mmCIF file of C-alpha atoms in Angstrom:
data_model
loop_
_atom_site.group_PDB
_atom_site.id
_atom_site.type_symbol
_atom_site.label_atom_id
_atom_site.label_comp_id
_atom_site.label_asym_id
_atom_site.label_seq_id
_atom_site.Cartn_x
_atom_site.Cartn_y
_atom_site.Cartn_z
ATOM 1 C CA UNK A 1 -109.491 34.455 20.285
ATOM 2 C CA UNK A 2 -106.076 36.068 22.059
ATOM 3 C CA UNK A 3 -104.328 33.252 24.184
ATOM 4 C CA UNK A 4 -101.005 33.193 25.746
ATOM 5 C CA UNK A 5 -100.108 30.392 24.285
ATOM 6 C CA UNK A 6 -96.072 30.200 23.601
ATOM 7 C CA UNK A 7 -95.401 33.516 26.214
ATOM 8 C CA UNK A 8 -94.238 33.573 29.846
ATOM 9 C CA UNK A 9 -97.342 35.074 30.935
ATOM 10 C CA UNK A 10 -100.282 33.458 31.743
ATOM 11 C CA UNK A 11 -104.227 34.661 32.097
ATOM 12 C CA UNK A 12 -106.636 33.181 34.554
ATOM 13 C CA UNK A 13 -109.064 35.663 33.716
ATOM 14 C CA UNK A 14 -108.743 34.730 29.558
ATOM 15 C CA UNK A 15 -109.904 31.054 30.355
ATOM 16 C CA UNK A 16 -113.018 32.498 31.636
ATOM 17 C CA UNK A 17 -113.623 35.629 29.239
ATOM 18 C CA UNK A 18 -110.450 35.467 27.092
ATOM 19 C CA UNK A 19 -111.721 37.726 24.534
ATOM 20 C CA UNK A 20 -110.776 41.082 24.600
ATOM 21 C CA UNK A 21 -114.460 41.973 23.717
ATOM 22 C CA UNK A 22 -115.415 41.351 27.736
ATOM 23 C CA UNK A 23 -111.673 43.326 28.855
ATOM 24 C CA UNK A 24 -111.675 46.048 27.215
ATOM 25 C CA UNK A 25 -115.124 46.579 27.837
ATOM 26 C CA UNK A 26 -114.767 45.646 31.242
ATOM 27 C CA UNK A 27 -112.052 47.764 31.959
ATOM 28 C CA UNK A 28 -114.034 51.211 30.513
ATOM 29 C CA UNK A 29 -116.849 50.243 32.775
ATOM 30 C CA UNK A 30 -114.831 50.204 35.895
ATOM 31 C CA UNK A 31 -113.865 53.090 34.818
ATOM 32 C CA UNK A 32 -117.007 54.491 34.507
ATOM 33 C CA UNK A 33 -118.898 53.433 37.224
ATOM 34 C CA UNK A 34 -115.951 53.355 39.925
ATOM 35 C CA UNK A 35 -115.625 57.242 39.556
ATOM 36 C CA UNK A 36 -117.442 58.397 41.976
ATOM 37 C CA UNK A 37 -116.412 55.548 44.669
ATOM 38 C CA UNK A 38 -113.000 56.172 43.648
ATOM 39 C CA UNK A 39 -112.397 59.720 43.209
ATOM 40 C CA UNK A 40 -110.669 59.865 46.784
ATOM 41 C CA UNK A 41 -107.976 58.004 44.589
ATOM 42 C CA UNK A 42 -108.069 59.767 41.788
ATOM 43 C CA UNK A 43 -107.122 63.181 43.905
ATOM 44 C CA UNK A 44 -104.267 61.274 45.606
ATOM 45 C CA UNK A 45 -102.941 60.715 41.866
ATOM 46 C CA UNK A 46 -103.326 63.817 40.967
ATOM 47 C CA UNK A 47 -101.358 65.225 43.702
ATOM 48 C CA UNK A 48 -98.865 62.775 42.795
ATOM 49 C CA UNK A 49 -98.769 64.205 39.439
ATOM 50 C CA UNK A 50 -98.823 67.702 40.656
ATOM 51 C CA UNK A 51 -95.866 66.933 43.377
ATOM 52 C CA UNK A 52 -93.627 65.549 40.295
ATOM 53 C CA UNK A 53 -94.875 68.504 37.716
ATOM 54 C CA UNK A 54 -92.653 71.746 37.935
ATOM 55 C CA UNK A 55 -94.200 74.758 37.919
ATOM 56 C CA UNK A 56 -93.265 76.528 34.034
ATOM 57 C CA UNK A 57 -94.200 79.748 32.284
ATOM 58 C CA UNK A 58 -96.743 79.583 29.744
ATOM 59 C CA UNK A 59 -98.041 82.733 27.254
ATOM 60 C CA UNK A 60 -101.637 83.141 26.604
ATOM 61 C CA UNK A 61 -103.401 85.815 24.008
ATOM 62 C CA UNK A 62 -105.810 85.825 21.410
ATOM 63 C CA UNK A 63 -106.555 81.911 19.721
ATOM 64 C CA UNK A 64 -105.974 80.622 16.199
ATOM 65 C CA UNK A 65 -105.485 77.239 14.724
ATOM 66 C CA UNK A 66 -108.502 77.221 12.344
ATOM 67 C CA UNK A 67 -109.181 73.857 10.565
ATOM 68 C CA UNK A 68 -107.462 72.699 8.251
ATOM 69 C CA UNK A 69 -106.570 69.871 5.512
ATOM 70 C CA UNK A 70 -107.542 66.541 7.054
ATOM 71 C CA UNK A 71 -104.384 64.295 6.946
ATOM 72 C CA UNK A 72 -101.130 65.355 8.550
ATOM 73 C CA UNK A 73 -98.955 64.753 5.445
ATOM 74 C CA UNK A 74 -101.196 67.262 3.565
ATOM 75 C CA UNK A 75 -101.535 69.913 6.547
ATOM 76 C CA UNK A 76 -97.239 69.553 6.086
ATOM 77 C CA UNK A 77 -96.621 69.916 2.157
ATOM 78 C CA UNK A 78 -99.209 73.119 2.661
ATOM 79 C CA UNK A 79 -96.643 74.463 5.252
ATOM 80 C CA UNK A 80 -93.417 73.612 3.357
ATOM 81 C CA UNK A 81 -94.667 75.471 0.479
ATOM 82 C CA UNK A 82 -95.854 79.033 2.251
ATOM 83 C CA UNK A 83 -92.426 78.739 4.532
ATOM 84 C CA UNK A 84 -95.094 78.590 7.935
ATOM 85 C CA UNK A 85 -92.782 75.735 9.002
ATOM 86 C CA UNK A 86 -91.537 78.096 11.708
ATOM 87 C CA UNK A 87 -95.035 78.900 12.559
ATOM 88 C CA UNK A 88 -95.598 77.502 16.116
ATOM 89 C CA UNK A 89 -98.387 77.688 18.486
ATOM 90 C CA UNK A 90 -98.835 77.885 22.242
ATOM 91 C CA UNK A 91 -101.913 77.100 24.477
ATOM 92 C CA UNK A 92 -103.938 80.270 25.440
ATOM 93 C CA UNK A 93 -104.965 78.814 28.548
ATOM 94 C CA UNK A 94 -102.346 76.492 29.749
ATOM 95 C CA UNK A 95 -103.022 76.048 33.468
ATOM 96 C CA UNK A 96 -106.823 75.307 32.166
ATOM 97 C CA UNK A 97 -105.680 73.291 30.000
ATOM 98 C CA UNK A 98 -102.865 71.114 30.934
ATOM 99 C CA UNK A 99 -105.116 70.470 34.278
ATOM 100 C CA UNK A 100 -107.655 68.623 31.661
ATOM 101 C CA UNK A 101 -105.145 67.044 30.311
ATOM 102 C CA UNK A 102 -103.814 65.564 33.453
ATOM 103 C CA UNK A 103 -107.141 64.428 34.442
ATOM 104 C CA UNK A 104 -107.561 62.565 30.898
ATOM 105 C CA UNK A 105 -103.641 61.001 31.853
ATOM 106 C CA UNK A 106 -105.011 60.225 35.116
ATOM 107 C CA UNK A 107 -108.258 57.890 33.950
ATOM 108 C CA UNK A 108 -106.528 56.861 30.812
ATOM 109 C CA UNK A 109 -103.922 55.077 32.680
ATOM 110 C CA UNK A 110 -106.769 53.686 35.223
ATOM 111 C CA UNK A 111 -108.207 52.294 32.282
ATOM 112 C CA UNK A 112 -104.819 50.210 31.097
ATOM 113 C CA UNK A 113 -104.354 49.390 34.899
ATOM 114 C CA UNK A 114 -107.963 47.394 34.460
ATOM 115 C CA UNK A 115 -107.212 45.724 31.076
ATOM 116 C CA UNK A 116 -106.923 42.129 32.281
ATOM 117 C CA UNK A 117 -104.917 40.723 29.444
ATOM 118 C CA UNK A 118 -103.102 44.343 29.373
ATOM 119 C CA UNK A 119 -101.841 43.234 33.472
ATOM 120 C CA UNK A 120 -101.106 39.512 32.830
ATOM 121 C CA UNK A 121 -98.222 40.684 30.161
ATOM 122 C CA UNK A 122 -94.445 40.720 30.949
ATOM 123 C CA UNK A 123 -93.446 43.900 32.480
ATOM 124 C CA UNK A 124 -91.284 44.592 29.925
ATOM 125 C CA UNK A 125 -93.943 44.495 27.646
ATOM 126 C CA UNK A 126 -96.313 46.742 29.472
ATOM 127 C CA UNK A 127 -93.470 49.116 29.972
ATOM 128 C CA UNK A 128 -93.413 49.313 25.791
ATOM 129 C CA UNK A 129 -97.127 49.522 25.424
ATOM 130 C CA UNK A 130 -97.196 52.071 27.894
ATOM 131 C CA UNK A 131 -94.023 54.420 26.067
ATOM 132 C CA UNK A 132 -95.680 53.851 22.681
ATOM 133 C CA UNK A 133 -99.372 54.423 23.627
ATOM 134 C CA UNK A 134 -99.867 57.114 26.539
ATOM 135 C CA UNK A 135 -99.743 59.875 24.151
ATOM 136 C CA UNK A 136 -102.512 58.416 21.477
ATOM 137 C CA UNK A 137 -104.664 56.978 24.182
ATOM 138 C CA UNK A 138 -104.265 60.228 25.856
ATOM 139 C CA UNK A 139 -105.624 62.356 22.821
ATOM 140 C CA UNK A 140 -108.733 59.748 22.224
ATOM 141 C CA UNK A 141 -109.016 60.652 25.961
ATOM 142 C CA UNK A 142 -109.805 64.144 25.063
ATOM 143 C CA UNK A 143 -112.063 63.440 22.101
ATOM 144 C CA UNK A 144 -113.544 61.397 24.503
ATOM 145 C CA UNK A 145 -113.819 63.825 27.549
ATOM 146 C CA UNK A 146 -114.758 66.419 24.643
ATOM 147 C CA UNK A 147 -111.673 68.453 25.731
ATOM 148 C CA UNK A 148 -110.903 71.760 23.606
ATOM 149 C CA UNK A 149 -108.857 74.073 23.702
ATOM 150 C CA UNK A 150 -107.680 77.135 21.686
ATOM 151 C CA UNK A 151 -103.848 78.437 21.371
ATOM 152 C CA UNK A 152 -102.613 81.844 19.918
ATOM 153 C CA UNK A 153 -99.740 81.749 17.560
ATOM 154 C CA UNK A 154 -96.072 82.581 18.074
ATOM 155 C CA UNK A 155 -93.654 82.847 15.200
ATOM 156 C CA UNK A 156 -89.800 81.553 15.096
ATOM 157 C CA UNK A 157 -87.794 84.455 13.979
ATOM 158 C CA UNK A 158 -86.294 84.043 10.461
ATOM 159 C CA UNK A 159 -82.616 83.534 9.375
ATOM 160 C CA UNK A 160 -82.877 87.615 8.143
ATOM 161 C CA UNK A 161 -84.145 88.726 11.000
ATOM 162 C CA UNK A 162 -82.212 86.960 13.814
ATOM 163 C CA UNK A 163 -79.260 88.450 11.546
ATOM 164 C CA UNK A 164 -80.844 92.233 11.903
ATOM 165 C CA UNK A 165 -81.788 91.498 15.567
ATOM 166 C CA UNK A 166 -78.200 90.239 16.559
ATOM 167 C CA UNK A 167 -79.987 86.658 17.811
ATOM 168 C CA UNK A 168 -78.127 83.751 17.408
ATOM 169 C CA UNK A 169 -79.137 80.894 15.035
ATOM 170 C CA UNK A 170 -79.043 77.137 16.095
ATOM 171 C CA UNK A 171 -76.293 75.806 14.889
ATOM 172 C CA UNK A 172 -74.252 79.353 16.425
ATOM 173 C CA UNK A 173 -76.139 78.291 19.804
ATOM 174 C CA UNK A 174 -75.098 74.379 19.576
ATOM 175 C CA UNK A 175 -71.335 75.162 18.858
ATOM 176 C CA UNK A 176 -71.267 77.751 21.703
ATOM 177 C CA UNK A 177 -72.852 74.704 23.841
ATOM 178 C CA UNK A 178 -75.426 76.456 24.535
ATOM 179 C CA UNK A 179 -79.391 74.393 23.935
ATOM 180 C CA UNK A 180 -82.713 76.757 23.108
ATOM 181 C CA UNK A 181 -85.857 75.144 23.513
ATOM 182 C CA UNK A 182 -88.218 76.320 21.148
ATOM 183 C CA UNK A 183 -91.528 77.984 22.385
ATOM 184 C CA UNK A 184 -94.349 76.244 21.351
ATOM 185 C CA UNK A 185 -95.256 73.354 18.927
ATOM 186 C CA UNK A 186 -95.634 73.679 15.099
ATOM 187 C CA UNK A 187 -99.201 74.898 14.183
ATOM 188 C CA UNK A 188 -98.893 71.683 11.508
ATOM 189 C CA UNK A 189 -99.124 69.528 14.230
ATOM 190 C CA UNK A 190 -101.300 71.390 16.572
ATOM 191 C CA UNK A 191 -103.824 71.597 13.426
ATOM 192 C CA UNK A 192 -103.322 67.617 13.275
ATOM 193 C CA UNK A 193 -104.680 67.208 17.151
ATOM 194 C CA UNK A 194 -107.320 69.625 16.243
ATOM 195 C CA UNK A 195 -108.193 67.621 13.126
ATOM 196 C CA UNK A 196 -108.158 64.459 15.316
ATOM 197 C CA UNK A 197 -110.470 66.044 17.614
ATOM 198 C CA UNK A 198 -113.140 67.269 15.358
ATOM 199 C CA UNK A 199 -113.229 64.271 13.054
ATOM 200 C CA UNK A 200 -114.004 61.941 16.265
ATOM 201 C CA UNK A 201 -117.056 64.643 17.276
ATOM 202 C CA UNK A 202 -118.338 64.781 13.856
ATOM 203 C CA UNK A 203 -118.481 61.235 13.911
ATOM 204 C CA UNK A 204 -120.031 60.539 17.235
ATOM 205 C CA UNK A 205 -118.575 57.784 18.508
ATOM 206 C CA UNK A 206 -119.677 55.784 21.094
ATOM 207 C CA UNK A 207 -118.363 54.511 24.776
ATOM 208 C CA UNK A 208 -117.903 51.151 23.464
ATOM 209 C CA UNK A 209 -115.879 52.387 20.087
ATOM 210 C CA UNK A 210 -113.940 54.523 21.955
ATOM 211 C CA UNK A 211 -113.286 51.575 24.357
ATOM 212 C CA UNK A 212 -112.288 49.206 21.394
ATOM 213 C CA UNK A 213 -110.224 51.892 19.410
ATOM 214 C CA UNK A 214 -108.360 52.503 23.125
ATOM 215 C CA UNK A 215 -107.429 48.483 22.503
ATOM 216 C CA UNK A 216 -106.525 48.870 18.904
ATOM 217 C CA UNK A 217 -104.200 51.461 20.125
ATOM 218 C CA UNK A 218 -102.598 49.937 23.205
ATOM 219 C CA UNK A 219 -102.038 46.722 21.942
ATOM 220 C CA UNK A 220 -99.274 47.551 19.676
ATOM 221 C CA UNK A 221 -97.794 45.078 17.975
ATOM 222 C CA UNK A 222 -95.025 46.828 15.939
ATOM 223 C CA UNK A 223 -92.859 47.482 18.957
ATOM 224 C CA UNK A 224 -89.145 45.179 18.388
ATOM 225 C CA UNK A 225 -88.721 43.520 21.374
ATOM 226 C CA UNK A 226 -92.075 42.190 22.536
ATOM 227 C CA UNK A 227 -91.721 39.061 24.080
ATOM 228 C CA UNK A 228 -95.235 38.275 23.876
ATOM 229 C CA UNK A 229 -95.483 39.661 20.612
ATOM 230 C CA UNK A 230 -97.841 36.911 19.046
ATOM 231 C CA UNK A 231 -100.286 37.468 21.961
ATOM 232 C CA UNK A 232 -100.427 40.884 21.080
ATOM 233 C CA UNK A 233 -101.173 41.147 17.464
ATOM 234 C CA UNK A 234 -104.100 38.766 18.138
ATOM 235 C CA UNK A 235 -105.186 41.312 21.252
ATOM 236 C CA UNK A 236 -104.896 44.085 18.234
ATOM 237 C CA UNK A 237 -107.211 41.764 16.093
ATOM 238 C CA UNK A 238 -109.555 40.976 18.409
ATOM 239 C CA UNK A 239 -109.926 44.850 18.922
ATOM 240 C CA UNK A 240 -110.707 45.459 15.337
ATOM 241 C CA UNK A 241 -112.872 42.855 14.590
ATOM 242 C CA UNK A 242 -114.551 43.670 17.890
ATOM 243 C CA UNK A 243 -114.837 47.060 16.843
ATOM 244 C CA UNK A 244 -116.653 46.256 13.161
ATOM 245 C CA UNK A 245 -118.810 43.928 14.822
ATOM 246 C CA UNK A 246 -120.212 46.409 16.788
ATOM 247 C CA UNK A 247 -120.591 48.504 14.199
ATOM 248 C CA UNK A 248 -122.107 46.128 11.807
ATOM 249 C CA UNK A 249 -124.612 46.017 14.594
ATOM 250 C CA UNK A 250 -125.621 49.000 15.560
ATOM 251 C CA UNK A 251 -125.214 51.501 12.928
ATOM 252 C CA UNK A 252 -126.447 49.371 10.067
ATOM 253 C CA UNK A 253 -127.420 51.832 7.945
ATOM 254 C CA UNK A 254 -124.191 53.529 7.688
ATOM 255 C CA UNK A 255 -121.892 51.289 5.796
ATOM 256 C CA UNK A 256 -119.286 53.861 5.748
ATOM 257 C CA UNK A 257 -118.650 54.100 9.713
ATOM 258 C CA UNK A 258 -115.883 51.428 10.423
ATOM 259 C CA UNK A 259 -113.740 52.873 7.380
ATOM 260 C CA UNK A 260 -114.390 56.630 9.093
ATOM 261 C CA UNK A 261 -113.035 55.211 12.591
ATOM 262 C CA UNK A 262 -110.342 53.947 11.107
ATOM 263 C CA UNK A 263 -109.507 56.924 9.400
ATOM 264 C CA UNK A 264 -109.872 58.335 12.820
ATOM 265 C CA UNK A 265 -107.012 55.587 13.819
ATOM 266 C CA UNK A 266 -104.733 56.591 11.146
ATOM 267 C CA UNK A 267 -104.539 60.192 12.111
ATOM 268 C CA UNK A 268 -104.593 59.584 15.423
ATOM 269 C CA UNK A 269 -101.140 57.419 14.722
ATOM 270 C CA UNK A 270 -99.824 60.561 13.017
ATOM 271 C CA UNK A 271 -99.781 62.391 16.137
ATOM 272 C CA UNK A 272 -96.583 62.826 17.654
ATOM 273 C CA UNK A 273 -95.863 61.951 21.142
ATOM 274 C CA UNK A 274 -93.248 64.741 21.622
ATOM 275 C CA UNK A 275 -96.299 67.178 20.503
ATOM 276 C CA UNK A 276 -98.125 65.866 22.968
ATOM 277 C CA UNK A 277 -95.884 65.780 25.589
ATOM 278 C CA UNK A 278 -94.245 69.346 24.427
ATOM 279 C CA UNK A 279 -98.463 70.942 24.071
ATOM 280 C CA UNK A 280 -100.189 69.573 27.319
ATOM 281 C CA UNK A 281 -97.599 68.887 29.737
ATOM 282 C CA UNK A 282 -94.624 71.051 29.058
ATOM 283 C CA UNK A 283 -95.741 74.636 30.112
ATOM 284 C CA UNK A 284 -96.365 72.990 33.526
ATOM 285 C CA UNK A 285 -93.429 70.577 33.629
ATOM 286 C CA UNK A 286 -90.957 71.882 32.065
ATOM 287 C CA UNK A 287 -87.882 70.064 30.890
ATOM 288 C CA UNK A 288 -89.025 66.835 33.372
ATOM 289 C CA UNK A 289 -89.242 63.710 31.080
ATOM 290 C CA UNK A 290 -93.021 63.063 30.681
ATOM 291 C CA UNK A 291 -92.168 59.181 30.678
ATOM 292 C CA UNK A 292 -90.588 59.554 34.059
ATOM 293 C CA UNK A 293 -94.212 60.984 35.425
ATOM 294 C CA UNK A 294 -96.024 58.047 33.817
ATOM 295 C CA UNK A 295 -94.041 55.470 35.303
ATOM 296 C CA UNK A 296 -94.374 56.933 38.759
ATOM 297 C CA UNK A 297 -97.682 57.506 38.344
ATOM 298 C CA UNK A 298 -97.948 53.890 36.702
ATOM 299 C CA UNK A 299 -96.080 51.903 38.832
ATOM 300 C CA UNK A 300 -95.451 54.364 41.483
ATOM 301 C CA UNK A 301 -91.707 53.803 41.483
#
């Protein structure tokens, strides 16, 4: 059992229900059932969101990103050797989809907000749980929510043909001080989030795993710096154990499930924030710092 034992912080709610069992749980049920009292408040954060987003350009036409090989490493060796590295993909439906997405960034930071043990950390801490784990909890969000989208494909012209075309190259660009900001994310990592996505449906998992796997992700204990870093990994422990127990439990007949969720965790790891931030926020945003957003949104500062 997670105690506080040896940080700054202190929990009044862990000496009643320290284990992260009853928070985390607790948390996705105020979640749940406070929606419909609370979605006054969830509008006014969504207009906060909207007053800090920018409006951007986005490109829609026809959609790609079939499936693909399940890990990220392999979806990346397959791209180094066909030279689709400079394959990159854009949303077809951006305003459609970067509104879900916001909603998802709305609840899943509602849902950290109501984490007991998550509140009763230093703020530095929280601040670093928050950097590191907004853009994973945000994508179990949309397995979640059961978000999907489709993008079309846009591809980075090639050193031959930005010679015939007369278009600069980057290092021409960065010596003339000048910065390009490439359209799109690579279709590597879009088929990673995709990947993500469908191996969490085919699963099935339930409110509660998804509410345990949300701890297992938040409570990050490889961040340098953590002051209550002890605290922490037990939090993370608590979460996984949790998590198999539950398992063990319910789905007895599948002895296989806890290793497929945390498959599920491993890929989801994989995912990079900048994709995230660069997929679902930037075509509305633009060049604003998506950390900037959460902290306003988070703290409201």
């Amino acid at each position: 059992m997670a105690t506080l034992e040896g940080c700054r912080c202190r929990s009044a709610s862990a000496r009643n229900n320290s284990s992260i069992l009853y928070s985390i749980l607790k948390s996705d049920s105020l979640v749940t059932a406070e929606e419909p009292q609370q979605h006054q408040q969830q509008h006014s954060q969504h207009q906060t969101l909207q007053h800090l987003l920018l409006k951007g350009s986005s490109s829609s036409c026809s959609s790609s990103s079939s499936s693909g090989p399940g890990s990220l490493q392999e979806l990346r060796q397959q791209a180094c050797s066909c030279g689709s590295t400079r394959r990159r993909g854009v949303l077809r439906s951006p305003q459609v989809t970067c509104k879900a997405a916001s909603a998802v960034l709305v609840k899943t930071l509602r849902f950290v907000k109501n984490v007991p043990c998550f509140r009763e950390l230093p703020e530095d801490d929280q601040l670093m749980l928050i950097r590191s784990g907004w853009a994973p909890l945000l994508v179990l969000g949309l397995a979640q929510d059961r978000v999907d989208f489709e993008t079309t494909e846009t591809v980075e012209p090639s050193m031959l043909q930005r010679i015939l075309t007369g278009v600069p190259d980057r290092q021409s660009e960065i010596l003339a001080g000048q910065t390009r900001v490439a359209v799109g994310v690579s279709v590597v990592d879009i088929e990673a989030i995709k990947a993500f996505l469908k191996k969490c449906w085919s699963v099935d998992i339930s409110t509660k795993e998804y509410a345990y796997l949300k701890g297992a992700v938040l409570f990050n204990p490889d961040l340098e710096g953590l002051r209550c870093l002890h605290y922490i990994q037990a939090l993370r422990r608590e979460a996984h154990q949790a998590l198999n127990e539950h398992v063990r439990l319910i789905h007895r007949d599948d002895s296989m499930r806890f290793a497929k969720l945390l498959i599920a965790l491993s890929m989801l790891r994989a995912i990079s924030p900048l994709v995230v931030a660069q997929l679902f926020f930037r075509p509305v945003i633009g060049t604003v710092n998506i950390e900037e957003v959460l902290m306003e949104m988070f703290y409201g500062k």
